[in-house]
Coordinates of C-alpha atoms in Angstrom, one line a residue:
M9 CA -21.1 -15.0 8.0
T10 CA -17.9 -16.3 9.6
S11 CA -15.6 -14.2 11.6
R12 CA -12.9 -14.6 9.1
L13 CA -15.1 -13.2 6.3
D14 CA -16.2 -10.5 8.7
E15 CA -12.7 -9.3 9.2
L16 CA -12.1 -9.2 5.4
D17 CA -15.3 -7.3 5.0
A18 CA -14.2 -4.9 7.7
L19 CA -10.8 -4.4 6.1
R20 CA -12.5 -3.9 2.7
G21 CA -14.8 -1.4 4.3
I22 CA -11.8 0.5 5.8
A23 CA -10.1 0.5 2.4
L24 CA -13.3 1.7 0.7
S25 CA -13.7 4.5 3.2
M26 CA -10.1 5.6 2.6
M27 CA -10.6 5.4 -1.1
L28 CA -13.7 7.7 -0.9
I29 CA -11.5 10.3 0.9
S30 CA -8.6 9.8 -1.5
N31 CA -10.7 10.1 -4.6
F32 CA -12.4 13.2 -3.2
V33 CA -9.0 14.8 -2.8
S34 CA -7.9 13.6 -6.2
D35 CA -11.0 15.3 -7.7
L36 CA -10.1 18.5 -6.0
N37 CA -6.7 18.3 -7.5
F38 CA -8.1 17.4 -11.0
F39 CA -10.4 20.5 -10.9
D40 CA -7.5 22.7 -9.7
I41 CA -9.2 23.4 -6.4
M42 CA -6.4 21.8 -4.4
D43 CA -2.8 21.0 -5.3
V44 CA -1.7 17.5 -4.4
A45 CA 2.0 17.2 -5.2
E46 CA 3.7 13.8 -5.8
G47 CA 5.3 12.7 -2.6
S48 CA 3.0 14.8 -0.4
G49 CA 1.0 13.3 2.5
W50 CA -2.2 13.0 0.5
W51 CA -0.2 11.3 -2.3
W52 CA 1.2 8.7 0.1
F53 CA -2.3 8.3 1.6
S54 CA -3.7 7.4 -1.8
R55 CA -0.9 4.8 -2.3
L56 CA -1.6 3.2 1.1
T57 CA -5.3 3.1 0.3
A58 CA -4.7 1.5 -3.1
G59 CA -2.4 -1.1 -1.5
L60 CA -4.9 -2.1 1.2
F61 CA -7.7 -2.3 -1.3
V62 CA -5.8 -4.5 -3.7
A63 CA -4.3 -6.6 -1.0
V64 CA -7.6 -7.5 0.6
A65 CA -8.8 -8.5 -2.9
G66 CA -5.8 -10.8 -3.2
V67 CA -6.5 -12.6 0.1
A68 CA -10.2 -12.9 -0.8
A69 CA -9.3 -14.5 -4.1
F70 CA -7.1 -17.1 -2.3
L71 CA -10.0 -18.0 0.0
A72 CA -12.4 -18.3 -2.9
N73 CA -9.9 -20.5 -4.8
R74 CA -9.3 -22.7 -1.7
K75 CA -13.0 -23.3 -1.4
G76 CA -13.1 -24.4 -5.0
N77 CA -15.4 -21.5 -6.0
T78 CA -13.9 -21.3 -9.5
H79 CA -17.2 -20.1 -11.0
Q80 CA -17.5 -17.5 -8.4
V81 CA -14.0 -16.1 -9.1
L82 CA -14.7 -16.2 -12.9
Y83 CA -18.1 -14.5 -12.5
R84 CA -16.6 -11.8 -10.3
S85 CA -13.8 -11.1 -12.8
L86 CA -16.3 -10.9 -15.7
R87 CA -18.6 -8.6 -13.7
L88 CA -15.7 -6.4 -12.8
A89 CA -14.5 -6.3 -16.4
G90 CA -18.0 -5.2 -17.5
C91 CA -18.1 -2.4 -14.9
A92 CA -14.5 -1.4 -15.8
Y93 CA -15.2 -0.9 -19.4
A94 CA -18.4 0.9 -18.7
I95 CA -16.3 3.3 -16.7
T96 CA -13.9 3.6 -19.6
L97 CA -16.8 4.5 -22.0
V98 CA -18.4 7.0 -19.6
T99 CA -15.1 8.8 -18.8
W100 CA -14.2 8.8 -22.5
I101 CA -17.4 10.7 -23.2
A102 CA -17.2 13.0 -20.1
I103 CA -13.5 13.7 -19.9
P104 CA -11.8 12.4 -23.1
Q105 CA -8.5 14.2 -22.1
A106 CA -8.2 11.9 -19.0
F107 CA -10.5 9.0 -19.5
V108 CA -9.9 5.7 -17.6
R109 CA -7.9 3.2 -19.7
F110 CA -6.8 0.8 -17.0
G111 CA -8.2 1.6 -13.6
V112 CA -8.7 -0.4 -10.4
L113 CA -11.6 -2.4 -11.7
H114 CA -9.7 -3.3 -14.9
L115 CA -6.8 -4.5 -12.6
L116 CA -9.0 -6.6 -10.3
A117 CA -10.8 -8.2 -13.2
L118 CA -7.6 -9.3 -14.8
A119 CA -6.0 -10.2 -11.4
G120 CA -9.0 -12.5 -10.7
L121 CA -8.1 -14.5 -13.8
F122 CA -4.5 -14.7 -12.7
A123 CA -5.8 -16.1 -9.4
L124 CA -7.5 -18.9 -11.2
L125 CA -4.2 -19.8 -12.8
M126 CA -2.6 -20.0 -9.3
R127 CA -5.2 -22.5 -8.1
G128 CA -3.2 -25.5 -6.8
R129 CA 0.0 -23.5 -7.5
T130 CA -0.1 -20.9 -4.8
W131 CA 3.7 -20.9 -4.5
L132 CA 3.8 -19.4 -8.0
A133 CA 2.2 -16.2 -6.8
L134 CA 5.4 -15.3 -4.9
P135 CA 7.9 -15.1 -7.8
V136 CA 5.4 -13.7 -10.2
G137 CA 4.1 -11.1 -7.7
T138 CA 7.7 -10.1 -6.8
V139 CA 8.6 -9.5 -10.4
C140 CA 5.5 -7.4 -11.0
L141 CA 6.3 -5.4 -7.8
L142 CA 9.8 -4.7 -8.9
L143 CA 9.1 -3.9 -12.6
P144 CA 8.2 -0.2 -11.9
W145 CA 12.0 0.4 -11.7
L146 CA 11.9 -0.2 -15.5
T147 CA 10.8 2.9 -17.5
L148 CA 9.6 2.5 -21.1
P149 CA 7.6 5.0 -23.2
E150 CA 4.6 2.9 -24.0
G151 CA 2.5 0.0 -23.0
E152 CA 0.1 1.9 -20.7
W153 CA -2.0 -1.0 -19.5
L154 CA 1.2 -2.8 -18.5
G155 CA 2.3 0.2 -16.5
L156 CA 4.9 1.2 -19.1
R157 CA 3.9 4.8 -20.0
G158 CA 5.3 8.1 -21.0
Y159 CA 5.3 11.2 -18.8
D160 CA 2.5 12.9 -20.8
Y161 CA 0.0 10.2 -19.8
V162 CA -3.1 11.7 -18.1
T163 CA -5.9 9.7 -16.5
V164 CA -8.2 10.0 -13.5
D165 CA -7.7 6.4 -12.5
Y166 CA -4.6 4.3 -13.2
F167 CA -3.7 0.9 -11.7
P168 CA -1.1 -0.8 -14.0
L169 CA -0.2 -4.4 -13.7
K170 CA 3.2 -3.3 -12.4
P171 CA 3.2 -2.9 -9.4
W172 CA -0.4 -3.6 -8.5
L173 CA -0.7 -7.1 -9.8
G174 CA 2.3 -7.8 -7.7
V175 CA 0.5 -6.5 -4.6
F176 CA -2.5 -8.7 -5.4
L177 CA -0.4 -11.8 -6.0
L178 CA 1.8 -11.3 -2.9
A179 CA -1.3 -10.8 -0.8
Y180 CA -2.8 -14.0 -2.4
F181 CA 0.4 -15.8 -1.4
A182 CA 0.4 -14.3 2.1
G183 CA -3.3 -15.4 2.5
S184 CA -2.2 -19.0 2.1
Y185 CA -0.2 -18.7 5.3
T186 CA -2.3 -16.2 7.2
Y187 CA -5.4 -18.5 6.8
A188 CA -3.6 -21.8 6.6
E189 CA -5.7 -22.7 9.6
S190 CA -9.4 -22.0 9.3
R191 CA -9.7 -19.5 12.1
P192 CA -10.0 -15.7 12.2
R193 CA -6.9 -13.6 12.7
L194 CA -8.7 -10.4 13.8
P195 CA -11.6 -11.8 15.9
Y196 CA -13.2 -8.5 16.9
E197 CA -16.7 -7.2 17.0
W198 CA -16.5 -5.1 13.9
P199 CA -19.0 -2.2 13.5
D200 CA -22.1 -3.1 11.4
G201 CA -21.6 0.0 9.3
L202 CA -18.1 -1.0 8.4
L203 CA -19.2 -4.5 7.5
W204 CA -22.0 -3.1 5.4
L205 CA -19.5 -1.0 3.4
G206 CA -17.3 -4.0 2.9
R207 CA -20.1 -6.1 1.5
H208 CA -21.3 -3.4 -0.9
T209 CA -18.0 -2.2 -2.2
L210 CA -18.7 -2.4 -6.0
P211 CA -22.0 -0.4 -6.1
I212 CA -20.6 2.2 -3.7
Y213 CA -17.4 2.5 -5.8
L214 CA -19.4 2.9 -9.0
L215 CA -21.7 5.6 -7.6
H216 CA -19.3 7.7 -5.5
Q217 CA -17.4 9.4 -8.3
P218 CA -20.5 10.7 -10.2
I219 CA -21.8 12.0 -6.9
I220 CA -18.6 13.7 -5.9
V221 CA -18.0 15.3 -9.3
G222 CA -21.6 16.4 -9.5
M223 CA -21.4 18.1 -6.1
L224 CA -18.2 19.8 -7.1
L225 CA -19.7 21.0 -10.4
L226 CA -22.8 22.2 -8.5
A227 CA -20.7 24.0 -5.9
N228 CA -18.6 25.7 -8.7
A229 CA -21.8 26.8 -10.5
I230 CA -23.2 28.3 -7.3
L231 CA -20.0 30.1 -6.4
A232 CA -19.8 31.4 -10.0
G233 CA -23.3 32.8 -9.6
E234 CA -24.7 30.7 -12.5
L235 CA -27.5 29.2 -10.4
L236 CA -28.3 32.5 -8.6
P237 CA -31.4 34.5 -9.7

């Protein structure tokens, strides 16, 4: 694998590691074990994590488009969509009061299709991405998947098109300049473990929440004495 792909895998691995930590803290907050207030350090950490995760996906989509891998981008989007709606179904059964309607996988699946529309029109990603990024200043009571939601909306994973599609498209546009020349920008010897994480992001993402939630439920049962003789 090329150094350039290595650095993207490494950045994706860093983003995934941050997301594992962020989601663990979010689960603690969801189960009322820990209070994470909006605007707190952990809240900003989760936003930084999400931004890095989505931005790396945007750059990777540009590189795939430039190589002419249309079928690869389309297949990846369809695979992500399938996984996304599997998560919707599972969370609807497990936690109907806060099931995932439009999470990060839903976003990336749809963003991949937008990336296909940008092929040969990379410049278009700049204005469209900017509009999506600025739209959160508009508050409307409905249209949850668009990012237009009311204040009583509860979900464990929410990545609306505004602003996150904007982050994806702006990273897509930035990638066209960052990698205009076919050479790595971060030519380091990345740790093998980090590269491994970056190359297995989807299965790890799909498995980590059931494991974390299962551990929390088990710990709660032990502390409550339900598993003690």
